[in-house]
Coordinates of C-alpha atoms and ligand atoms in Angstrom, one line a residue:
M29 CA 120.8 96.5 95.6
I30 CA 118.1 98.8 94.4
T31 CA 115.9 100.7 96.8
L32 CA 112.5 102.1 96.2
P33 CA 111.7 102.5 92.5
W34 CA 109.1 105.1 93.5
R35 CA 109.8 108.1 95.5
P36 CA 107.6 109.5 98.4
S37 CA 105.7 112.6 97.2
V38 CA 106.8 115.9 98.5
T39 CA 103.2 117.4 98.2
A40 CA 101.2 116.1 101.1
S41 CA 97.5 117.2 101.0
L42 CA 95.7 117.8 104.2
G43 CA 93.6 114.8 103.7
V44 CA 96.7 112.7 103.5
C45 CA 98.2 114.5 106.6
A46 CA 95.0 113.4 108.4
V47 CA 95.7 109.9 107.4
V48 CA 99.3 110.0 108.6
C49 CA 98.5 111.8 111.8
I50 CA 96.0 109.2 112.6
G51 CA 98.5 106.5 111.7
A52 CA 101.1 108.1 113.9
M53 CA 98.6 108.3 116.7
Y54 CA 98.1 104.6 116.6
S55 CA 101.6 104.0 116.4
L56 CA 102.4 106.1 119.4
V57 CA 99.6 104.4 121.3
L58 CA 101.2 101.0 120.5
Y59 CA 104.9 101.7 120.4
G60 CA 105.7 104.8 122.4
D61 CA 107.5 107.6 120.4
K62 CA 110.3 105.7 118.9
Y63 CA 108.2 103.9 116.3
S64 CA 107.5 105.1 112.7
V65 CA 106.5 103.1 109.6
P66 CA 109.7 101.9 107.8
E67 CA 110.6 103.5 104.7
Y68 CA 110.4 100.2 102.8
P69 CA 110.1 96.6 103.8
K70 CA 113.3 95.0 103.9
I71 CA 112.4 91.9 101.7
F72 CA 111.6 94.2 98.8
T73 CA 115.1 95.6 98.6
L74 CA 116.3 93.0 96.2
P75 CA 119.1 92.9 93.7
S76 CA 118.7 94.8 90.6
Y77 CA 118.8 92.8 87.5
S78 CA 119.5 95.7 85.1
R79 CA 122.8 94.4 84.1
G80 CA 122.8 93.2 80.4
L81 CA 119.5 94.6 79.7
E82 CA 119.1 97.3 77.2
H83 CA 116.9 100.3 77.9
P84 CA 116.9 103.6 76.1
T85 CA 116.5 105.8 79.0
P86 CA 118.2 105.4 82.4
C87 CA 115.7 104.0 84.9
R88 CA 115.8 101.6 87.8
T89 CA 114.6 98.1 87.1
C90 CA 113.2 95.6 89.4
Q91 CA 112.3 91.9 88.9
E92 CA 109.0 90.4 90.0
H93 CA 109.0 88.6 93.4
I94 CA 108.0 85.0 93.0
N95 CA 108.4 83.8 96.6
V96 CA 105.5 84.6 98.8
T97 CA 103.9 83.3 102.1
F98 CA 100.3 84.5 102.4
A99 CA 98.9 83.9 106.0
K100 CA 95.3 83.3 105.2
V101 CA 93.2 84.7 107.9
H102 CA 89.7 83.2 108.4
K103 CA 86.7 85.2 107.3
A104 CA 88.7 88.1 106.3
G105 CA 88.8 88.0 102.3
G106 CA 91.7 85.5 102.4
S107 CA 90.2 83.4 99.6
T108 CA 90.1 86.2 97.2
V109 CA 93.7 87.0 97.8
S110 CA 94.7 83.3 97.9
T111 CA 93.3 82.7 94.5
I112 CA 95.3 85.7 93.1
L113 CA 98.5 84.0 94.3
Q114 CA 97.3 80.7 93.0
R115 CA 96.8 82.1 89.6
F116 CA 100.2 83.9 89.8
G117 CA 102.0 80.7 90.7
D118 CA 100.1 78.5 88.3
L119 CA 100.7 80.7 85.3
R120 CA 104.4 80.5 86.0
N121 CA 104.7 76.8 87.0
L122 CA 105.7 77.8 90.5
S123 CA 105.9 75.3 93.3
F124 CA 103.2 75.6 96.1
V125 CA 103.3 74.2 99.7
I126 CA 100.2 71.9 99.0
P127 CA 98.1 70.7 102.0
R128 CA 97.8 66.9 102.4
S129 CA 94.4 67.4 103.9
R130 CA 91.5 68.9 102.1
V131 CA 92.0 72.5 102.9
S132 CA 94.6 73.6 105.5
L133 CA 98.2 73.1 106.5
G134 CA 97.7 71.6 109.8
W135 CA 95.6 74.5 111.1
P136 CA 94.4 75.1 113.8
Y137 CA 97.6 73.3 115.1
Q138 CA 101.2 74.1 114.6
L139 CA 102.6 73.2 111.1
K140 CA 104.4 69.8 111.1
L141 CA 107.6 70.2 109.5
N142 CA 108.3 66.6 108.5
A143 CA 105.9 67.1 105.6
T144 CA 103.1 65.2 107.2
D145 CA 100.9 68.5 106.6
Y146 CA 102.1 69.1 103.2
R147 CA 103.4 67.4 100.1
P148 CA 107.1 67.6 99.6
A149 CA 108.4 69.9 96.8
L150 CA 109.0 68.0 93.7
D151 CA 112.0 70.0 92.7
G152 CA 113.3 70.5 96.3
S153 CA 112.0 74.0 96.9
F154 CA 108.8 76.0 97.4
N155 CA 107.8 79.4 96.0
L156 CA 104.3 80.0 97.5
L157 CA 102.4 79.1 100.6
V158 CA 98.8 80.4 100.4
D159 CA 96.5 78.1 102.4
H160 CA 95.3 78.3 106.0
V161 CA 98.2 77.7 108.5
L162 CA 98.7 78.7 112.1
F163 CA 101.3 81.2 111.5
N164 CA 104.7 80.6 113.0
K165 CA 107.4 82.4 111.2
T166 CA 110.3 80.2 112.5
K167 CA 108.5 77.1 111.0
I168 CA 107.6 78.6 107.7
Q169 CA 111.0 80.2 107.2
A170 CA 112.3 76.5 107.6
I171 CA 110.5 75.5 104.5
M172 CA 110.4 78.8 102.3
P173 CA 113.1 80.4 100.4
R174 CA 115.2 83.2 102.0
D175 CA 113.8 85.9 100.0
T176 CA 110.1 85.1 100.7
A177 CA 107.7 88.1 101.1
Y178 CA 105.3 87.6 104.0
I179 CA 101.9 89.1 103.6
T180 CA 98.6 88.7 105.3
I181 CA 95.1 90.3 105.5
L182 CA 92.9 91.7 108.1
R183 CA 89.2 92.8 108.1
H184 CA 87.4 95.1 110.5
P185 CA 87.0 92.8 113.5
F186 CA 83.3 93.4 113.8
E187 CA 82.7 92.6 110.1
Q188 CA 84.9 89.4 110.7
L189 CA 82.7 88.6 113.7
K190 CA 79.5 88.9 111.7
S191 CA 81.1 86.6 108.9
A192 CA 82.2 84.1 111.4
F193 CA 78.8 84.1 113.2
S194 CA 77.1 83.1 110.0
W195 CA 79.9 80.8 108.6
Y196 CA 80.3 78.8 111.7
E197 CA 76.8 79.0 112.9
V198 CA 77.7 80.5 116.2
P199 CA 74.2 81.2 117.5
T200 CA 73.5 77.5 117.3
K201 CA 76.8 76.4 118.8
Y202 CA 76.7 78.9 121.4
R203 CA 72.9 78.3 122.3
I204 CA 71.8 81.9 121.7
R205 CA 67.9 81.9 122.0
R206 CA 66.0 82.2 118.6
G207 CA 64.3 85.4 118.1
K208 CA 67.0 87.7 119.6
D209 CA 69.4 89.7 117.6
P210 CA 72.2 87.2 118.0
I211 CA 75.1 89.5 117.8
R212 CA 73.7 91.9 120.2
E213 CA 72.7 89.2 122.5
F214 CA 76.2 87.6 122.4
L215 CA 78.0 90.9 123.0
Q216 CA 76.0 91.9 126.1
Q217 CA 77.1 88.7 127.8
P218 CA 80.1 87.3 125.8
A219 CA 81.8 85.3 128.5
K220 CA 78.5 83.6 129.3
Y221 CA 77.8 82.5 125.9
E222 CA 81.4 81.6 125.3
R223 CA 81.0 79.0 128.1
N224 CA 77.9 77.6 126.5
F225 CA 80.1 76.3 123.7
R226 CA 82.1 73.5 125.0
T227 CA 85.0 72.8 122.8
R228 CA 88.5 71.6 122.6
L229 CA 89.4 73.7 119.8
P230 CA 92.5 75.9 120.6
F231 CA 90.9 79.0 119.2
R232 CA 87.5 81.0 119.7
Y233 CA 85.3 81.9 116.8
T234 CA 84.3 85.2 118.4
R235 CA 87.5 86.3 120.2
N236 CA 90.7 87.4 118.6
F237 CA 90.1 84.8 115.8
M238 CA 92.2 86.7 113.4
A239 CA 95.0 87.0 116.0
Y240 CA 94.9 83.3 116.5
D241 CA 95.7 82.6 112.8
L242 CA 98.6 85.0 113.1
G243 CA 100.0 83.1 116.1
F244 CA 98.3 84.5 119.2
T245 CA 97.6 81.1 120.6
N246 CA 97.7 81.7 124.3
L247 CA 94.0 82.5 125.0
S248 CA 94.6 83.3 128.7
Q249 CA 96.5 86.4 127.6
A250 CA 93.5 88.0 125.7
G251 CA 93.4 90.8 128.3
N252 CA 97.1 91.3 129.0
E253 CA 98.0 94.6 127.5
S254 CA 101.7 94.0 127.4
A255 CA 101.4 90.6 125.8
I256 CA 99.0 92.2 123.2
R257 CA 101.7 94.9 122.5
E258 CA 104.5 92.4 122.2
F259 CA 102.3 90.3 119.8
V260 CA 101.4 93.2 117.5
R261 CA 105.0 94.3 117.3
Q262 CA 105.9 90.7 116.4
V263 CA 103.4 90.6 113.7
D264 CA 104.7 93.8 112.5
S265 CA 108.3 92.5 112.2
D266 CA 107.2 89.2 110.7
F267 CA 105.1 90.6 107.8
D268 CA 106.2 92.9 104.9
L269 CA 102.7 93.9 104.1
V270 CA 99.4 93.6 105.7
L271 CA 96.3 94.0 103.3
I272 CA 93.1 95.5 104.6
L273 CA 89.9 94.0 103.3
E274 CA 88.0 97.2 103.5
H275 CA 90.6 98.9 101.3
L276 CA 91.4 95.8 99.1
T277 CA 92.0 97.6 95.9
E278 CA 94.6 100.0 97.4
S279 CA 96.1 97.1 99.3
L280 CA 96.6 95.1 96.1
V281 CA 98.0 97.9 94.0
L282 CA 100.4 98.6 96.9
L283 CA 101.3 94.8 96.8
K284 CA 101.7 94.8 93.1
R285 CA 104.2 97.8 93.3
Y286 CA 106.1 96.2 96.1
M287 CA 106.2 92.9 94.4
C288 CA 107.0 94.5 91.1
W289 CA 104.2 92.8 89.3
S290 CA 101.8 93.7 86.6
L291 CA 98.2 94.8 87.1
S292 CA 96.9 91.6 85.4
D293 CA 98.6 89.7 88.2
I294 CA 96.2 91.2 90.7
L295 CA 92.9 91.0 88.9
F296 CA 90.4 89.2 90.9
T297 CA 86.6 88.3 91.5
P298 CA 85.5 88.3 95.1
K299 CA 85.7 84.6 96.5
N300 CA 83.6 82.8 98.9
T301 CA 81.3 85.6 99.6
R302 CA 77.7 85.3 100.6
T303 CA 75.0 87.4 102.1
Y304 CA 73.8 86.7 105.5
Q305 CA 71.3 88.1 107.9
Y306 CA 73.9 90.1 110.0
K307 CA 75.8 91.6 107.0
T308 CA 73.4 94.5 106.8
L309 CA 73.4 95.1 110.5
G310 CA 75.6 98.0 110.0
E311 CA 78.1 99.2 112.6
Y312 CA 76.2 99.9 115.7
P313 CA 78.8 102.0 117.8
D314 CA 77.6 100.3 121.0
L315 CA 78.1 96.8 119.7
V316 CA 81.6 97.7 118.3
T317 CA 82.6 99.2 121.6
A318 CA 81.6 95.9 123.3
H319 CA 83.3 93.8 120.7
R320 CA 86.4 95.9 121.1
K321 CA 86.5 95.1 124.8
W322 CA 86.1 91.5 124.1
S323 CA 88.4 91.0 121.2
K324 CA 91.2 93.3 122.0
V325 CA 94.1 91.7 120.1
D326 CA 92.1 91.8 116.8
Y327 CA 91.4 95.5 117.3
A328 CA 94.9 96.3 118.2
L329 CA 96.1 94.5 115.1
Y330 CA 93.4 96.1 112.9
D331 CA 94.0 99.8 114.2
L332 CA 97.7 99.6 113.6
F333 CA 97.8 97.9 110.2
N334 CA 94.9 100.0 108.7
A335 CA 96.9 103.1 109.8
T336 CA 100.4 101.7 108.4
L337 CA 98.7 100.8 105.2
W338 CA 97.6 104.3 104.7
A339 CA 100.9 105.6 105.8
K340 CA 102.7 103.4 103.2
I341 CA 100.2 104.5 100.4
E342 CA 100.9 108.2 101.3
R343 CA 104.6 107.4 100.6
Q344 CA 103.6 106.3 97.0
G345 CA 102.7 109.9 96.0
P346 CA 99.5 111.1 94.1
D347 CA 100.3 108.8 91.1
F348 CA 99.2 105.9 93.3
Y349 CA 95.6 107.0 93.1
R350 CA 95.7 107.2 89.3
E351 CA 96.9 103.6 89.2
V352 CA 94.1 102.5 91.6
Y353 CA 91.5 104.1 89.3
H354 CA 93.1 102.7 86.2
F355 CA 93.1 99.2 87.9
E356 CA 89.4 99.6 89.0
D357 CA 88.5 100.4 85.5
M358 CA 90.6 97.7 84.0
R359 CA 89.0 95.2 86.4
T360 CA 85.5 96.2 85.6
K361 CA 86.2 95.7 81.8
V362 CA 87.8 92.3 82.4
V363 CA 85.0 91.0 84.8
Q364 CA 82.3 92.3 82.4
F365 CA 84.1 90.7 79.4
C366 CA 84.6 87.3 81.3
D367 CA 80.9 87.2 82.2
V368 CA 79.8 87.1 78.6
A369 CA 82.7 85.9 76.6
E370 CA 82.5 82.9 74.4
S371 CA 85.4 80.6 74.1
S372 CA 86.9 82.3 71.0
W373 CA 86.6 85.9 72.4
K374 CA 89.7 87.8 73.3
L375 CA 90.1 91.1 75.0
Q376 CA 93.2 93.1 74.6
I377 CA 94.3 95.3 77.6
P378 CA 96.6 97.9 76.4
A379 CA 99.9 98.7 78.0
S380 CA 99.7 101.6 80.3
K381 CA 102.1 103.5 82.5
W382 CA 101.6 100.7 85.2
N383 CA 101.3 97.4 83.1
K384 CA 102.4 95.7 80.0
K385 CA 99.8 94.8 77.5
F386 CA 98.0 91.6 78.0
L387 CA 95.4 89.3 76.4
V388 CA 92.3 88.2 78.3
D389 CA 90.9 84.9 76.8
A390 CA 88.6 82.3 77.8
E391 CA 91.4 80.5 79.7
F392 CA 92.3 83.5 81.7
C393 CA 88.6 84.1 82.4
S394 CA 88.1 80.6 83.8
R395 CA 91.2 80.9 86.0
L396 CA 89.8 84.2 87.2
R397 CA 86.5 82.6 88.1
L398 CA 87.8 79.6 89.9
P399 CA 86.9 79.4 93.6
Q400 CA 89.9 79.0 95.9
T401 CA 89.3 75.4 96.9
T402 CA 88.7 74.3 93.3
Y403 CA 92.0 76.1 92.3
M404 CA 93.7 74.1 95.1
T405 CA 92.2 70.8 93.6
N406 CA 93.6 71.8 90.3
L407 CA 97.0 72.5 91.6
K408 CA 97.0 69.1 93.3
E409 CA 96.2 67.4 90.1
K410 CA 99.0 69.4 88.5
Y411 CA 101.2 68.2 91.0
D412 CA 100.1 64.5 90.6
A413 CA 100.6 64.8 86.8
Q414 CA 104.1 66.2 87.3
K415 CA 104.9 63.6 89.8
R416 CA 103.7 60.9 87.4
T417 CA 105.7 62.1 84.4
S418 CA 108.6 63.1 86.9
R419 CA 109.3 65.9 84.3
Q420 CA 110.6 69.0 85.8
Q421 CA 108.0 71.9 85.1
K422 CA 109.5 74.6 83.1
R423 CA 109.3 77.9 85.2
V424 CA 108.3 81.1 83.2
P425 CA 111.1 83.6 83.2
A426 CA 110.4 86.4 85.5
S427 CA 109.4 89.9 84.3
V428 CA 111.6 92.8 84.7
Y429 CA 110.3 96.3 84.9
C430 CA 111.8 99.6 84.6
F431 CA 110.7 102.5 86.6
S432 CA 111.4 106.2 85.9
G433 CA 109.9 108.8 88.2
T434 CA 107.0 108.2 90.7
G435 CA 105.2 105.0 89.8
N436 CA 106.1 105.4 86.2
Y437 CA 106.3 101.9 85.0
R438 CA 107.5 100.1 81.8
F439 CA 107.9 96.5 81.0
V440 CA 111.5 95.7 79.9
A441 CA 112.1 92.1 79.4
Q442 CA 111.7 88.6 80.7
K443 CA 114.8 87.2 82.3
N444 CA 115.2 83.6 83.2
I445 CA 116.0 83.9 86.8
I446 CA 117.1 80.3 87.0
D447 CA 120.0 81.1 84.6
S448 CA 120.8 84.5 86.0
Ligands
LIG29 C1 91.5 103.0 107.9 O1 92.2 104.2 108.1 C2 91.8 105.2 107.3 C3 92.8 106.4 107.6 O2 92.9 106.7 108.9 C4 90.4 105.7 107.4 O3 90.0 106.7 106.7 C5 89.6 104.5 107.3 O4 88.2 104.7 107.6 C6 90.0 103.3 108.0 N1 89.2 102.1 107.6 C7 88.4 101.5 108.4 C8 87.7 100.4 107.7 O5 88.2 101.7 109.5
LIG30 C1 106.1 64.2 112.3 O1 106.3 65.0 113.4 C2 105.3 65.0 114.4 C3 105.6 65.8 115.5 O2 106.0 67.1 115.0 C4 105.1 63.5 114.9 O3 104.0 63.4 115.8 C5 104.9 62.6 113.7 O4 104.8 61.2 114.1 C6 106.0 62.8 112.7 N1 105.6 61.9 111.5 C7 106.6 61.3 110.7 C8 106.1 60.5 109.6 O5 107.7 61.4 111.1
LIG31 C1 112.7 82.0 94.9 O1 112.8 80.7 95.5 C2 113.6 79.7 94.8 C3 113.5 78.4 95.5 O2 112.2 77.9 95.4 C4 114.9 80.3 94.6 O3 115.6 79.5 93.8 C5 114.9 81.7 94.1 O4 116.2 82.2 94.1 C6 114.1 82.5 94.9 N1 114.0 84.0 94.3 C7 113.6 84.2 93.2 C8 113.7 85.8 92.9 O5 113.4 83.6 92.3
LIG32 C1 107.0 77.9 116.5 O1 107.9 76.9 115.8 C2 109.1 76.8 116.5 C3 109.9 75.9 115.7 O2 109.3 74.8 115.4 C4 108.8 76.2 117.9 O3 110.0 76.1 118.6 C5 107.8 77.1 118.7 O4 107.5 76.4 119.8 C6 106.6 77.4 117.8 N1 105.9 78.3 118.5 C7 104.7 78.1 119.2 C8 103.9 79.1 119.7 O5 104.3 76.8 119.3
LIG33 C1 100.1 81.4 128.7 O1 100.6 82.6 129.3 C2 100.9 82.5 130.7 C3 101.4 83.7 131.2 O2 102.6 84.2 130.5 C4 101.8 81.3 131.0 O3 101.9 81.2 132.5 C5 101.2 80.0 130.4 O4 102.1 78.9 130.6 C6 101.0 80.2 129.0 N1 100.2 79.0 128.5 C7 100.6 78.4 127.5 C8 99.8 77.1 126.9 O5 101.7 78.8 126.7
LIG34 C1 101.4 89.3 130.5 O1 102.3 89.5 129.4 C2 103.6 89.4 129.8 C3 104.3 89.6 128.4 O2 104.3 88.5 127.6 C4 104.1 88.4 130.6 O3 105.4 88.5 130.9 C5 103.3 88.2 131.9 O4 103.6 87.2 132.6 C6 101.7 88.2 131.6 N1 101.0 88.4 132.7 C7 100.0 87.6 133.0 C8 99.3 87.9 134.3 O5 99.8 86.5 132.4
LIG35 C1 104.3 74.7 82.7 O1 104.5 73.3 82.7 C2 103.8 72.6 81.8 C3 104.0 71.1 82.0 O2 105.4 70.9 82.4 C4 104.1 73.0 80.4 O3 103.3 72.3 79.5 C5 103.8 74.5 80.3 O4 104.2 75.0 79.0 C6 104.4 75.3 81.3 N1 103.9 76.5 81.3 C7 104.7 77.6 81.0 C8 104.0 78.9 80.8 O5 105.9 77.5 80.6

């Protein structure tokens, strides 16, 4: 077994300390004094594939993880991350849990395991689950491989509320009078407006909507502190990494390191974004305070996982930020290139300490641009084609990387994991 290929830095700056102290504070509030962020999520401690590979300097190797469940949370940047994973699996011909319905895996209800909610795997096993599902680890574990990494994303609950307000037309549904600032009006009397919306839906658009997606389904427990604590603890043990939309670049670079991927794997263009009236509202502290009281579970989740994200980043050492800058720079170049590129153009991204060299061409650009639902349609078509020809798709051999020192990263080889 290999452990972390990168080591925690010994030099902790004051700023970093502040981050950790705040993190520790949140953890203490939620867990009492026994809790600390684990050194390394268990799933990422996988076998080393160094045997038989030649490398000139001694270094620890890791092989890219290909099995992932991404619990896509509504209005939280989930589409952007989903599309990254769709491209990852598509380029390697991996097998997705594909919804039978247009967009989701049974959400907002429990996933049905007899494959009424999803198409059966053509070769008998799945690698990736990236569409909306009501998260229930027991169920998902029953269909996903044992070494699956579980990841999800959270957004600041107030930002998520604004987005949900706009996307689901909450002011109309909740009969909030026109001419008022609808969010302010709602947050002054949330219970009253909630009653205006007569629904059989098992979740609420304005209250713990993110927590619902992650499995907090008993709405009567929204004010029960011990139920909330228990739930947050459950989420913490269910997931290997929780991304934070407000810190998406850092979250993705951390994901890339954990998963032993290359920077090209996490390139993205924002998906399903739009501007809406409330977006520029800003963070009025009084509104956030009111929302925090109303949507306690979402805030408990966000506070903890933003803090743990930064604690995990701190463990990566200062080299982490150099990689983040490098990635931002690369992403800007690729996006600018893709905006203007004609079909024959190619952009060579040179190898760096953190990525192997790779070529951006028109095909890569078009994959990068695909909206999440279009990508899903393409994957369904790919599935249909494969089923028609009943030809096993050839999986791409997994990349193996070599680490020497903090974050120092070198591509070594591709290894056919099926044969290994
Ligand atoms: C997340 O936590 C960090 C570290 O405490 C803090 O600097 C940052 O502002 C937080 N992010 C948000 C969006 O609250
Ligand atoms: C699948 O299971 C659900 C309950 O989990 C049941 O309602 C449904 O009838 C089953 N469908 C088939 C085809 O077995
Ligand atoms: C990933 O899942 C497949 C089954 O779909 C399994 O054969 C494989 O061992 C798993 N892990 C890796 C690293 O490929
Ligand atoms: C989660 O799935 C398991 C296994 O199907 C089931 O027993 C359990 O009731 C589910 N949880 C909820 C909250 O429905
Ligand atoms: C919700 O939680 C309460 C208190 O634990 C419990 O009595 C009730 O049965 C639960 N409701 C559902 C639908 O699970
Ligand atoms: C609050 O949550 C705890 C833990 O889930 C549960 O045992 C208790 O019954 C809940 N209390 C109420 C009033 O629902
Ligand atoms: C993926 O599968 C398709 C069809 O089976 C095949 O043509 C293609 O070469 C495969 N992709 C890679 C990168 O191996």
